[in-house]
Amino acid sequence: MPTLILLRHGRSTANTAGVLAGRAPGVTLDERGREQVAALPGRLAGVPLAAAVSSPLERCRESLEPLLRARPDLPLHTEERITECDYGDWTGRKLAELAGEPLMTTVQQHPSAAEFPGGESLRAMQARAVAAVRDWNARIAAEHGPRACYLMCAHGDIIKAVVADALGLHLDLFQRITAGPGSLTALRYTPLRPFLLRLGDTGETDSLAPPEEDPEGAPANGTAGGAAGGSAGGDAAVGGGA
């Protein structure tokens, strides 16, 4: 199965203003966000990408522009199921104001029970995002092989929910996960289990490239299961792969 690199969009004007943007139109990257995504082509220079998949929202499409200019042949797809959570009546409100809402306690401590007024539940958000990832994993593997890498540009809660699913964590624990604007999170999917390779990373990514294989199909690094996310079959690295 492929390696999925999840990009959280660069810092936005809503992030700076402390506003819950949700799906509101006209939310773009701020200056820091543009700097973050300008560095993306260099950060991913050593990673062969089969495709880029984006949330339909402007801040995600804008985040991918520097990478697409650097890789004009990289296919770009839009995926509605990885769009931001529908926060309903909370959309556009200040986070400081929302902190006093009784529902915020549920969002923080029991998110599987949280449903936004006029919007969707966090359960529904996770279900659609995970379904999208599984579908894209199958499509990328079928079109480019099981060792392919691809990129998805999405939103903080979407990324946290996908990571929680990959780690076998209940949704009520997903608030323990964080991925800041402009960061990269990487998951290597295998037939047995996914491996979390990066979480909220802002550094190098060359080691995310698929490992070379010897003629027998074993990882070339010689570790039990490989040092970077287990073997293609899904065995974990014994002893941490040291």
PDB file of C-alpha atoms in Angstrom:
ATOM      1  CA  MET A   1       0.000   0.000   0.000  1.00  0.00           C
ATOM      2  CA  PRO A   2       1.185   3.582  -0.613  1.00  0.00           C
ATOM      3  CA  THR A   3       2.770   6.174   1.610  1.00  0.00           C
ATOM      4  CA  LEU A   4       0.482   9.121   2.259  1.00  0.00           C
ATOM      5  CA  ILE A   5       1.993  12.521   3.023  1.00  0.00           C
ATOM      6  CA  LEU A   6      -0.534  14.833   4.647  1.00  0.00           C
ATOM      7  CA  LEU A   7       0.143  18.548   4.297  1.00  0.00           C
ATOM      8  CA  ARG A   8      -1.757  20.909   6.528  1.00  0.00           C
ATOM      9  CA  HIS A   9      -2.320  24.107   4.584  1.00  0.00           C
ATOM     10  CA  GLY A  10      -0.035  27.033   5.408  1.00  0.00           C
ATOM     11  CA  ARG A  11      -0.987  29.496   8.117  1.00  0.00           C
ATOM     12  CA  SER A  12      -4.116  31.360   7.085  1.00  0.00           C
ATOM     13  CA  THR A  13      -5.624  34.757   7.750  1.00  0.00           C
ATOM     14  CA  ALA A  14      -8.169  32.999   9.978  1.00  0.00           C
ATOM     15  CA  ASN A  15      -5.389  31.310  11.989  1.00  0.00           C
ATOM     16  CA  THR A  16      -3.813  34.704  12.581  1.00  0.00           C
ATOM     17  CA  ALA A  17      -7.133  36.320  13.524  1.00  0.00           C
ATOM     18  CA  GLY A  18      -8.124  33.511  15.902  1.00  0.00           C
ATOM     19  CA  VAL A  19     -11.270  32.750  13.915  1.00  0.00           C
ATOM     20  CA  LEU A  20     -12.821  29.325  13.267  1.00  0.00           C
ATOM     21  CA  ALA A  21     -12.736  29.456   9.470  1.00  0.00           C
ATOM     22  CA  GLY A  22     -14.518  26.231   8.665  1.00  0.00           C
ATOM     23  CA  ARG A  23     -15.710  26.296   5.076  1.00  0.00           C
ATOM     24  CA  ALA A  24     -16.107  30.082   4.863  1.00  0.00           C
ATOM     25  CA  PRO A  25     -14.987  31.479   1.490  1.00  0.00           C
ATOM     26  CA  GLY A  26     -12.160  33.962   1.078  1.00  0.00           C
ATOM     27  CA  VAL A  27      -9.791  32.501   3.688  1.00  0.00           C
ATOM     28  CA  THR A  28      -6.288  32.669   2.190  1.00  0.00           C
ATOM     29  CA  LEU A  29      -2.736  32.227   3.412  1.00  0.00           C
ATOM     30  CA  ASP A  30      -1.074  35.017   5.356  1.00  0.00           C
ATOM     31  CA  GLU A  31       2.534  36.051   4.780  1.00  0.00           C
ATOM     32  CA  ARG A  32       3.921  33.360   7.073  1.00  0.00           C
ATOM     33  CA  GLY A  33       1.732  30.764   5.376  1.00  0.00           C
ATOM     34  CA  ARG A  34       3.046  31.738   1.956  1.00  0.00           C
ATOM     35  CA  GLU A  35       6.593  31.391   3.266  1.00  0.00           C
ATOM     36  CA  GLN A  36       5.799  27.931   4.632  1.00  0.00           C
ATOM     37  CA  VAL A  37       4.440  26.592   1.352  1.00  0.00           C
ATOM     38  CA  ALA A  38       7.182  28.250  -0.696  1.00  0.00           C
ATOM     39  CA  ALA A  39       9.601  25.897   1.075  1.00  0.00           C
ATOM     40  CA  LEU A  40       7.542  22.813   0.171  1.00  0.00           C
ATOM     41  CA  PRO A  41       9.210  22.001  -3.197  1.00  0.00           C
ATOM     42  CA  GLY A  42      12.624  21.921  -1.523  1.00  0.00           C
ATOM     43  CA  ARG A  43      11.395  19.898   1.435  1.00  0.00           C
ATOM     44  CA  LEU A  44       9.894  17.263  -0.855  1.00  0.00           C
ATOM     45  CA  ALA A  45      12.635  17.327  -3.486  1.00  0.00           C
ATOM     46  CA  GLY A  46      13.802  13.800  -2.601  1.00  0.00           C
ATOM     47  CA  VAL A  47      10.326  12.252  -2.569  1.00  0.00           C
ATOM     48  CA  PRO A  48       8.791  10.916  -5.805  1.00  0.00           C
ATOM     49  CA  LEU A  49       5.101  11.835  -5.753  1.00  0.00           C
ATOM     50  CA  ALA A  50       2.520  10.016  -7.844  1.00  0.00           C
ATOM     51  CA  ALA A  51      -0.217  12.606  -7.324  1.00  0.00           C
ATOM     52  CA  ALA A  52      -1.435  15.508  -5.218  1.00  0.00           C
ATOM     53  CA  VAL A  53      -4.932  15.505  -3.745  1.00  0.00           C
ATOM     54  CA  SER A  54      -6.449  18.677  -2.308  1.00  0.00           C
ATOM     55  CA  SER A  55      -9.348  19.812  -0.212  1.00  0.00           C
ATOM     56  CA  PRO A  56     -11.480  22.102  -2.373  1.00  0.00           C
ATOM     57  CA  LEU A  57     -10.972  25.077  -0.057  1.00  0.00           C
ATOM     58  CA  GLU A  58      -8.887  27.992  -1.279  1.00  0.00           C
ATOM     59  CA  ARG A  59      -6.231  27.844   1.424  1.00  0.00           C
ATOM     60  CA  CYS A  60      -5.374  24.258   0.463  1.00  0.00           C
ATOM     61  CA  ARG A  61      -5.259  24.928  -3.258  1.00  0.00           C
ATOM     62  CA  GLU A  62      -3.069  27.960  -2.581  1.00  0.00           C
ATOM     63  CA  SER A  63      -0.748  25.845  -0.429  1.00  0.00           C
ATOM     64  CA  LEU A  64      -0.050  23.496  -3.335  1.00  0.00           C
ATOM     65  CA  GLU A  65       0.728  26.184  -5.922  1.00  0.00           C
ATOM     66  CA  PRO A  66       4.533  26.330  -5.330  1.00  0.00           C
ATOM     67  CA  LEU A  67       4.824  22.528  -5.511  1.00  0.00           C
ATOM     68  CA  LEU A  68       2.777  22.376  -8.706  1.00  0.00           C
ATOM     69  CA  ARG A  69       4.910  25.081 -10.308  1.00  0.00           C
ATOM     70  CA  ALA A  70       8.029  23.073  -9.428  1.00  0.00           C
ATOM     71  CA  ARG A  71       6.439  19.834 -10.685  1.00  0.00           C
ATOM     72  CA  PRO A  72       4.227  20.807 -13.627  1.00  0.00           C
ATOM     73  CA  ASP A  73       3.586  17.145 -14.501  1.00  0.00           C
ATOM     74  CA  LEU A  74       2.272  16.269 -11.031  1.00  0.00           C
ATOM     75  CA  PRO A  75      -1.435  15.349 -11.335  1.00  0.00           C
ATOM     76  CA  LEU A  76      -3.731  17.369  -9.060  1.00  0.00           C
ATOM     77  CA  HIS A  77      -7.078  16.013  -7.860  1.00  0.00           C
ATOM     78  CA  THR A  78      -9.760  17.648  -5.719  1.00  0.00           C
ATOM     79  CA  GLU A  79     -11.365  15.517  -3.010  1.00  0.00           C
ATOM     80  CA  GLU A  80     -14.517  16.853  -1.352  1.00  0.00           C
ATOM     81  CA  ARG A  81     -14.313  14.331   1.505  1.00  0.00           C
ATOM     82  CA  ILE A  82     -11.156  15.911   2.957  1.00  0.00           C
ATOM     83  CA  THR A  83     -12.633  19.396   3.158  1.00  0.00           C
ATOM     84  CA  GLU A  84     -12.766  21.149   6.526  1.00  0.00           C
ATOM     85  CA  CYS A  85     -15.279  20.078   9.145  1.00  0.00           C
ATOM     86  CA  ASP A  86     -18.652  21.768   8.721  1.00  0.00           C
ATOM     87  CA  TYR A  87     -18.741  23.845  11.891  1.00  0.00           C
ATOM     88  CA  GLY A  88     -22.197  25.160  11.044  1.00  0.00           C
ATOM     89  CA  ASP A  89     -23.225  28.123  13.185  1.00  0.00           C
ATOM     90  CA  TRP A  90     -19.755  28.264  14.711  1.00  0.00           C
ATOM     91  CA  THR A  91     -18.172  29.166  11.371  1.00  0.00           C
ATOM     92  CA  GLY A  92     -16.517  32.578  11.401  1.00  0.00           C
ATOM     93  CA  ARG A  93     -16.727  33.061  15.166  1.00  0.00           C
ATOM     94  CA  LYS A  94     -13.766  33.929  17.361  1.00  0.00           C
ATOM     95  CA  LEU A  95     -12.187  30.958  19.110  1.00  0.00           C
ATOM     96  CA  ALA A  96     -11.902  32.975  22.314  1.00  0.00           C
ATOM     97  CA  GLU A  97     -15.675  33.473  22.240  1.00  0.00           C
ATOM     98  CA  LEU A  98     -16.355  29.817  21.469  1.00  0.00           C
ATOM     99  CA  ALA A  99     -14.249  28.733  24.448  1.00  0.00           C
ATOM    100  CA  GLY A 100     -17.172  29.676  26.696  1.00  0.00           C
ATOM    101  CA  GLU A 101     -19.697  27.525  24.848  1.00  0.00           C
ATOM    102  CA  PRO A 102     -20.745  24.353  26.732  1.00  0.00           C
ATOM    103  CA  LEU A 103     -20.244  22.325  23.540  1.00  0.00           C
ATOM    104  CA  MET A 104     -16.550  23.227  23.539  1.00  0.00           C
ATOM    105  CA  THR A 105     -16.046  21.018  26.592  1.00  0.00           C
ATOM    106  CA  THR A 106     -17.492  18.117  24.616  1.00  0.00           C
ATOM    107  CA  VAL A 107     -15.334  18.959  21.593  1.00  0.00           C
ATOM    108  CA  GLN A 108     -12.242  18.880  23.784  1.00  0.00           C
ATOM    109  CA  GLN A 109     -13.010  15.974  26.114  1.00  0.00           C
ATOM    110  CA  HIS A 110     -15.546  13.742  24.309  1.00  0.00           C
ATOM    111  CA  PRO A 111     -15.298  14.656  20.614  1.00  0.00           C
ATOM    112  CA  SER A 112     -17.071  11.513  19.440  1.00  0.00           C
ATOM    113  CA  ALA A 113     -20.245  13.026  20.961  1.00  0.00           C
ATOM    114  CA  ALA A 114     -19.752  16.488  19.442  1.00  0.00           C
ATOM    115  CA  GLU A 115     -22.050  17.748  16.701  1.00  0.00           C
ATOM    116  CA  PHE A 116     -21.844  21.379  15.644  1.00  0.00           C
ATOM    117  CA  PRO A 117     -25.136  23.300  15.508  1.00  0.00           C
ATOM    118  CA  GLY A 118     -26.184  23.541  11.894  1.00  0.00           C
ATOM    119  CA  GLY A 119     -23.110  21.537  10.882  1.00  0.00           C
ATOM    120  CA  GLU A 120     -21.732  18.016  11.120  1.00  0.00           C
ATOM    121  CA  SER A 121     -20.459  15.743  13.857  1.00  0.00           C
ATOM    122  CA  LEU A 122     -16.779  14.994  14.336  1.00  0.00           C
ATOM    123  CA  ARG A 123     -17.669  11.316  13.869  1.00  0.00           C
ATOM    124  CA  ALA A 124     -19.023  12.047  10.405  1.00  0.00           C
ATOM    125  CA  MET A 125     -15.983  14.156   9.578  1.00  0.00           C
ATOM    126  CA  GLN A 126     -13.617  11.335  10.495  1.00  0.00           C
ATOM    127  CA  ALA A 127     -15.647   8.717   8.641  1.00  0.00           C
ATOM    128  CA  ARG A 128     -15.604  10.602   5.337  1.00  0.00           C
ATOM    129  CA  ALA A 129     -11.925  11.551   5.616  1.00  0.00           C
ATOM    130  CA  VAL A 130     -10.804   7.998   6.409  1.00  0.00           C
ATOM    131  CA  ALA A 131     -12.958   6.626   3.586  1.00  0.00           C
ATOM    132  CA  ALA A 132     -11.303   9.083   1.199  1.00  0.00           C
ATOM    133  CA  VAL A 133      -7.819   8.019   2.298  1.00  0.00           C
ATOM    134  CA  ARG A 134      -8.639   4.326   1.900  1.00  0.00           C
ATOM    135  CA  ASP A 135     -10.091   4.928  -1.558  1.00  0.00           C
ATOM    136  CA  TRP A 136      -7.089   6.970  -2.665  1.00  0.00           C
ATOM    137  CA  ASN A 137      -4.697   4.366  -1.267  1.00  0.00           C
ATOM    138  CA  ALA A 138      -6.349   1.749  -3.464  1.00  0.00           C
ATOM    139  CA  ARG A 139      -6.372   4.014  -6.516  1.00  0.00           C
ATOM    140  CA  ILE A 140      -2.734   5.085  -6.148  1.00  0.00           C
ATOM    141  CA  ALA A 141      -1.619   1.480  -5.584  1.00  0.00           C
ATOM    142  CA  ALA A 142      -3.542   0.302  -8.650  1.00  0.00           C
ATOM    143  CA  GLU A 143      -2.191   3.068 -10.895  1.00  0.00           C
ATOM    144  CA  HIS A 144       1.352   3.506  -9.546  1.00  0.00           C
ATOM    145  CA  GLY A 145       2.179   0.401  -7.489  1.00  0.00           C
ATOM    146  CA  PRO A 146       2.083  -0.361  -3.761  1.00  0.00           C
ATOM    147  CA  ARG A 147       5.316   1.524  -3.036  1.00  0.00           C
ATOM    148  CA  ALA A 148       4.105   4.851  -4.423  1.00  0.00           C
ATOM    149  CA  CYS A 149       3.941   8.092  -2.430  1.00  0.00           C
ATOM    150  CA  TYR A 150       1.246  10.714  -2.789  1.00  0.00           C
ATOM    151  CA  LEU A 151       0.356  13.995  -1.114  1.00  0.00           C
ATOM    152  CA  MET A 152      -2.904  15.211   0.390  1.00  0.00           C
ATOM    153  CA  CYS A 153      -3.422  18.832   1.424  1.00  0.00           C
ATOM    154  CA  ALA A 154      -6.089  19.129   4.094  1.00  0.00           C
ATOM    155  CA  HIS A 155      -6.981  20.691   7.434  1.00  0.00           C
ATOM    156  CA  GLY A 156      -5.936  20.243  11.052  1.00  0.00           C
ATOM    157  CA  ASP A 157      -8.923  18.284  12.346  1.00  0.00           C
ATOM    158  CA  ILE A 158      -8.997  16.139   9.194  1.00  0.00           C
ATOM    159  CA  ILE A 159      -5.327  15.210   9.601  1.00  0.00           C
ATOM    160  CA  LYS A 160      -5.718  14.497  13.311  1.00  0.00           C
ATOM    161  CA  ALA A 161      -8.722  12.260  12.630  1.00  0.00           C
ATOM    162  CA  VAL A 162      -6.898  10.301   9.910  1.00  0.00           C
ATOM    163  CA  VAL A 163      -3.860   9.820  12.172  1.00  0.00           C
ATOM    164  CA  ALA A 164      -6.068   8.642  15.036  1.00  0.00           C
ATOM    165  CA  ASP A 165      -7.647   6.049  12.759  1.00  0.00           C
ATOM    166  CA  ALA A 166      -4.245   4.874  11.525  1.00  0.00           C
ATOM    167  CA  LEU A 167      -3.016   4.450  15.098  1.00  0.00           C
ATOM    168  CA  GLY A 168      -6.145   2.626  16.237  1.00  0.00           C
ATOM    169  CA  LEU A 169      -7.057   5.461  18.606  1.00  0.00           C
ATOM    170  CA  HIS A 170     -10.624   6.219  19.558  1.00  0.00           C
ATOM    171  CA  LEU A 171     -11.823   9.583  18.249  1.00  0.00           C
ATOM    172  CA  ASP A 172     -12.048  10.764  21.858  1.00  0.00           C
ATOM    173  CA  LEU A 173      -8.238  10.744  21.911  1.00  0.00           C
ATOM    174  CA  PHE A 174      -7.681  12.689  18.705  1.00  0.00           C
ATOM    175  CA  GLN A 175      -7.282  16.025  20.508  1.00  0.00           C
ATOM    176  CA  ARG A 176      -3.953  14.677  21.820  1.00  0.00           C
ATOM    177  CA  ILE A 177      -2.603  14.855  18.259  1.00  0.00           C
ATOM    178  CA  THR A 178      -1.369  18.086  16.712  1.00  0.00           C
ATOM    179  CA  ALA A 179      -0.202  19.127  13.253  1.00  0.00           C
ATOM    180  CA  GLY A 180       0.555  22.810  12.807  1.00  0.00           C
ATOM    181  CA  PRO A 181       0.015  24.904   9.685  1.00  0.00           C
ATOM    182  CA  GLY A 182       2.480  24.068   6.931  1.00  0.00           C
ATOM    183  CA  SER A 183       3.538  20.807   8.579  1.00  0.00           C
ATOM    184  CA  LEU A 184       3.841  17.356   7.020  1.00  0.00           C
ATOM    185  CA  THR A 185       2.493  14.132   8.487  1.00  0.00           C
ATOM    186  CA  ALA A 186       3.315  10.813   6.814  1.00  0.00           C
ATOM    187  CA  LEU A 187       1.608   7.433   7.027  1.00  0.00           C
ATOM    188  CA  ARG A 188       2.893   4.302   5.334  1.00  0.00           C
ATOM    189  CA  TYR A 189       0.028   1.868   4.794  1.00  0.00           C
ATOM    190  CA  THR A 190       0.695  -1.878   4.604  1.00  0.00           C
ATOM    191  CA  PRO A 191      -1.557  -4.969   4.423  1.00  0.00           C
ATOM    192  CA  LEU A 192      -1.206  -5.495   8.182  1.00  0.00           C
ATOM    193  CA  ARG A 193      -1.139  -1.994   9.655  1.00  0.00           C
ATOM    194  CA  PRO A 194      -0.299   1.634   8.942  1.00  0.00           C
ATOM    195  CA  PHE A 195       2.931   3.141  10.273  1.00  0.00           C
ATOM    196  CA  LEU A 196       3.176   6.748  11.405  1.00  0.00           C
ATOM    197  CA  LEU A 197       6.453   8.059   9.936  1.00  0.00           C
ATOM    198  CA  ARG A 198       6.093  11.788  10.625  1.00  0.00           C
ATOM    199  CA  LEU A 199       3.722  13.907  12.673  1.00  0.00           C
ATOM    200  CA  GLY A 200       3.558  17.672  12.280  1.00  0.00           C
ATOM    201  CA  ASP A 201       7.038  17.655  10.763  1.00  0.00           C
ATOM    202  CA  THR A 202       8.746  20.785   9.466  1.00  0.00           C
ATOM    203  CA  GLY A 203      12.151  19.285   8.574  1.00  0.00           C
ATOM    204  CA  GLU A 204      13.661  16.888   6.016  1.00  0.00           C
ATOM    205  CA  THR A 205      11.597  14.352   4.100  1.00  0.00           C
ATOM    206  CA  ASP A 206      14.116  12.444   1.933  1.00  0.00           C
ATOM    207  CA  SER A 207      13.776   9.349   4.107  1.00  0.00           C
ATOM    208  CA  LEU A 208      10.092   9.100   3.164  1.00  0.00           C
ATOM    209  CA  ALA A 209      11.064   7.910  -0.319  1.00  0.00           C
ATOM    210  CA  PRO A 210      10.288   4.186  -0.753  1.00  0.00           C
ATOM    211  CA  PRO A 211      13.244   2.076   0.454  1.00  0.00           C
ATOM    212  CA  GLU A 212      15.210   0.160  -2.128  1.00  0.00           C
ATOM    213  CA  GLU A 213      14.679  -3.604  -2.258  1.00  0.00           C
ATOM    214  CA  ASP A 214      17.193  -6.339  -2.834  1.00  0.00           C
ATOM    215  CA  PRO A 215      16.496  -9.027  -5.482  1.00  0.00           C
ATOM    216  CA  GLU A 216      14.643 -11.134  -2.916  1.00  0.00           C
ATOM    217  CA  GLY A 217      12.265  -8.266  -2.103  1.00  0.00           C
ATOM    218  CA  ALA A 218      13.603  -7.582   1.408  1.00  0.00           C
ATOM    219  CA  PRO A 219      14.351  -4.050   2.603  1.00  0.00           C
ATOM    220  CA  ALA A 220      17.862  -3.084   1.524  1.00  0.00           C
ATOM    221  CA  ASN A 221      18.662  -1.597   4.931  1.00  0.00           C
ATOM    222  CA  GLY A 222      18.657  -5.108   6.398  1.00  0.00           C
ATOM    223  CA  THR A 223      16.591  -4.325   9.493  1.00  0.00           C
ATOM    224  CA  ALA A 224      13.793  -6.543  10.690  1.00  0.00           C
ATOM    225  CA  GLY A 225      10.840  -4.834   9.102  1.00  0.00           C
ATOM    226  CA  GLY A 226      12.913  -1.851   7.985  1.00  0.00           C
ATOM    227  CA  ALA A 227      13.947   1.222   9.919  1.00  0.00           C
ATOM    228  CA  ALA A 228      11.440   3.564   8.309  1.00  0.00           C
ATOM    229  CA  GLY A 229       7.974   2.236   8.879  1.00  0.00           C
ATOM    230  CA  GLY A 230       8.121  -1.523   8.626  1.00  0.00           C
ATOM    231  CA  SER A 231       8.246  -3.863   5.680  1.00  0.00           C
ATOM    232  CA  ALA A 232       5.998  -3.754   2.645  1.00  0.00           C
ATOM    233  CA  GLY A 233       4.096  -6.697   4.107  1.00  0.00           C
ATOM    234  CA  GLY A 234       3.414  -4.830   7.335  1.00  0.00           C
ATOM    235  CA  ASP A 235       5.755  -6.449   9.860  1.00  0.00           C
ATOM    236  CA  ALA A 236       6.893  -4.028  12.559  1.00  0.00           C
ATOM    237  CA  ALA A 237      10.606  -3.337  13.078  1.00  0.00           C
ATOM    238  CA  VAL A 238      11.771  -5.593  15.913  1.00  0.00           C
ATOM    239  CA  GLY A 239      13.731  -3.656  18.516  1.00  0.00           C
ATOM    240  CA  GLY A 240      12.720  -0.405  16.864  1.00  0.00           C
ATOM    241  CA  GLY A 241      14.682  -1.246  13.724  1.00  0.00           C
ATOM    242  CA  ALA A 242      17.996  -0.266  15.271  1.00  0.00           C
TER     243      ALA A 242
END
